[in-house]
Amino acid sequence: MADTAALLREGRVVESGPVDRLVADPHSALGNALLPDRPVSPNRQGLGTWRLTYQGQSVPTDWLTRLGADHGLDVHVLSATVEEIAGRAAGRATVAVGHDRADELTSALAGWGIHAEPVPPERIPPADEPARSAPVREAVTEAVA
């Protein structure tokens, strides 16, 4: 994989940077194209859905276990992908957690270098449909250098 990447639109660079920083930015169209979300398993009734993005230099590999053991959180993994980019873990996950535990979830994850943002129900595609937003589809079809 390249160390840096650029997104071109109509011959102009609209986004560029080191790959590890791009994939750590949950709002980067290019980062989302390079490390896309995976299809999501059906959500559990009464739970909130969260999109997680690794942002820290050393996200603990046991963060899921620690959410349960240290915080008593019952976390449902709906999709996930983790790989090494530029010598560090890069990952995205979609999880479901009880609505009443959202503050505890986001606080614990932030302490480990994981960004969490809620996913509105209407933005959760079924498991048989790729989980890509419009900007990501555009980025995939544009030139990546």
Tab-separated table of C-alpha atoms in Angstrom:
chain	number	residue	atom	x	y	z
A	1	MET	CA	0.000	0.000	0.000
A	2	ALA	CA	1.145	3.556	-0.701
A	3	ASP	CA	2.332	5.888	2.060
A	4	THR	CA	0.260	8.789	0.722
A	5	ALA	CA	-2.863	9.064	-1.411
A	6	ALA	CA	-4.726	11.771	-3.270
A	7	LEU	CA	-8.289	12.144	-4.488
A	8	LEU	CA	-8.624	13.939	-7.821
A	9	ARG	CA	-11.815	15.502	-9.160
A	10	GLU	CA	-11.826	17.154	-12.561
A	11	GLY	CA	-8.030	17.140	-12.560
A	12	ARG	CA	-7.697	18.816	-9.149
A	13	VAL	CA	-6.539	17.365	-5.864
A	14	VAL	CA	-9.458	17.692	-3.442
A	15	GLU	CA	-8.047	15.552	-0.636
A	16	SER	CA	-4.625	14.096	0.065
A	17	GLY	CA	-2.365	13.002	2.858
A	18	PRO	CA	-0.651	10.096	4.565
A	19	VAL	CA	-2.772	6.959	4.289
A	20	ASP	CA	-2.711	6.283	8.043
A	21	ARG	CA	-4.129	9.757	8.763
A	22	LEU	CA	-6.763	9.497	6.031
A	23	VAL	CA	-8.155	6.196	7.346
A	24	ALA	CA	-8.141	7.553	10.924
A	25	ASP	CA	-10.448	10.411	9.878
A	26	PRO	CA	-14.053	9.139	10.001
A	27	HIS	CA	-15.181	11.966	7.696
A	28	SER	CA	-12.528	11.547	4.987
A	29	ALA	CA	-14.071	10.353	1.704
A	30	LEU	CA	-10.685	9.048	0.591
A	31	GLY	CA	-10.017	7.368	3.945
A	32	ASN	CA	-13.424	5.696	3.779
A	33	ALA	CA	-12.691	4.479	0.254
A	34	LEU	CA	-9.322	3.053	1.321
A	35	LEU	CA	-10.742	1.324	4.409
A	36	PRO	CA	-14.483	0.968	3.743
A	37	ASP	CA	-17.158	-0.051	6.193
A	38	ARG	CA	-18.242	-3.660	5.955
A	39	PRO	CA	-21.850	-4.771	5.496
A	40	VAL	CA	-23.745	-4.619	8.780
A	41	SER	CA	-25.552	-7.493	10.472
A	42	PRO	CA	-29.103	-6.687	11.571
A	43	ASN	CA	-29.237	-4.466	14.653
A	44	ARG	CA	-30.652	-5.685	17.929
A	45	GLN	CA	-33.993	-4.172	18.971
A	46	GLY	CA	-33.672	-1.360	21.508
A	47	LEU	CA	-29.974	-0.751	20.911
A	48	GLY	CA	-28.174	2.234	19.439
A	49	THR	CA	-25.789	1.682	16.550
A	50	TRP	CA	-22.309	3.240	16.582
A	51	ARG	CA	-19.610	3.598	13.930
A	52	LEU	CA	-16.123	3.309	15.416
A	53	THR	CA	-12.878	4.505	13.828
A	54	TYR	CA	-9.392	3.840	15.180
A	55	GLN	CA	-7.609	7.186	15.604
A	56	GLY	CA	-4.962	6.579	18.259
A	57	GLN	CA	-1.386	5.511	17.710
A	58	SER	CA	-1.825	2.410	19.863
A	59	VAL	CA	-5.444	1.308	20.142
A	60	PRO	CA	-5.560	-1.660	22.553
A	61	THR	CA	-6.329	-4.916	20.759
A	62	ASP	CA	-8.573	-6.007	23.636
A	63	TRP	CA	-10.836	-2.920	23.660
A	64	LEU	CA	-13.959	-5.009	23.107
A	65	THR	CA	-13.164	-7.310	26.034
A	66	ARG	CA	-12.332	-4.316	28.234
A	67	LEU	CA	-15.681	-2.658	27.482
A	68	GLY	CA	-17.369	-5.689	29.016
A	69	ALA	CA	-14.942	-6.433	31.840
A	70	ASP	CA	-14.123	-2.881	32.958
A	71	HIS	CA	-17.382	-1.100	32.133
A	72	GLY	CA	-20.008	-3.834	32.148
A	73	LEU	CA	-21.069	-2.955	28.611
A	74	ASP	CA	-22.861	-5.529	26.485
A	75	VAL	CA	-21.531	-4.765	22.992
A	76	HIS	CA	-22.887	-6.394	19.828
A	77	VAL	CA	-20.402	-6.367	16.938
A	78	LEU	CA	-22.341	-5.837	13.700
A	79	SER	CA	-19.298	-5.520	11.417
A	80	ALA	CA	-15.577	-4.841	11.754
A	81	THR	CA	-12.279	-4.688	9.925
A	82	VAL	CA	-8.805	-4.121	11.356
A	83	GLU	CA	-5.518	-4.121	9.487
A	84	GLU	CA	-2.046	-2.677	9.805
A	85	ILE	CA	-1.331	0.527	7.895
A	86	ALA	CA	1.952	2.415	8.273
A	87	GLY	CA	2.957	0.263	11.234
A	88	ARG	CA	-0.170	0.774	13.319
A	89	ALA	CA	-3.640	-0.706	13.608
A	90	ALA	CA	-6.266	0.910	11.406
A	91	GLY	CA	-9.818	-0.162	11.923
A	92	ARG	CA	-13.501	0.488	11.648
A	93	ALA	CA	-16.347	-1.272	13.375
A	94	THR	CA	-20.084	-0.950	13.691
A	95	VAL	CA	-21.431	-1.950	17.089
A	96	ALA	CA	-24.744	-1.840	18.933
A	97	VAL	CA	-25.065	-0.848	22.600
A	98	GLY	CA	-27.968	0.027	24.879
A	99	HIS	CA	-29.054	3.651	24.451
A	100	ASP	CA	-28.639	4.247	28.187
A	101	ARG	CA	-24.897	3.391	28.006
A	102	ALA	CA	-23.919	5.714	25.126
A	103	ASP	CA	-21.972	8.199	27.277
A	104	GLU	CA	-19.985	5.443	28.945
A	105	LEU	CA	-19.234	3.829	25.577
A	106	THR	CA	-17.960	7.012	23.945
A	107	SER	CA	-15.910	8.008	26.989
A	108	ALA	CA	-14.169	4.639	27.285
A	109	LEU	CA	-13.461	4.417	23.562
A	110	ALA	CA	-12.101	7.975	23.377
A	111	GLY	CA	-9.625	7.081	26.117
A	112	TRP	CA	-8.302	4.280	23.912
A	113	GLY	CA	-8.062	6.370	20.743
A	114	ILE	CA	-11.292	5.184	19.123
A	115	HIS	CA	-13.729	7.751	17.691
A	116	ALA	CA	-17.404	6.787	18.083
A	117	GLU	CA	-20.350	8.383	16.341
A	118	PRO	CA	-23.998	7.313	16.340
A	119	VAL	CA	-25.460	5.885	13.144
A	120	PRO	CA	-29.073	6.880	12.488
A	121	PRO	CA	-31.266	3.835	11.728
A	122	GLU	CA	-31.998	5.042	8.195
A	123	ARG	CA	-28.245	5.005	7.391
A	124	ILE	CA	-27.753	1.340	8.263
A	125	PRO	CA	-27.796	-0.687	5.042
A	126	PRO	CA	-28.850	-4.329	5.152
A	127	ALA	CA	-26.078	-6.930	5.285
A	128	ASP	CA	-26.563	-7.803	1.602
A	129	GLU	CA	-25.899	-4.190	0.505
A	130	PRO	CA	-22.427	-2.570	0.708
A	131	ALA	CA	-22.164	0.076	3.454
A	132	ARG	CA	-20.919	3.008	1.390
A	133	SER	CA	-21.994	6.606	1.442
A	134	ALA	CA	-22.240	8.758	-1.698
A	135	PRO	CA	-18.884	10.537	-1.095
A	136	VAL	CA	-17.181	7.168	-0.708
A	137	ARG	CA	-18.659	5.863	-3.974
A	138	GLU	CA	-17.348	9.004	-5.688
A	139	ALA	CA	-13.910	8.558	-4.153
A	140	VAL	CA	-13.723	4.960	-5.314
A	141	THR	CA	-14.450	5.973	-8.899
A	142	GLU	CA	-11.968	8.867	-8.889
A	143	ALA	CA	-8.243	8.534	-9.466
A	144	VAL	CA	-6.249	7.509	-6.427
A	145	ALA	CA	-2.499	8.062	-6.654
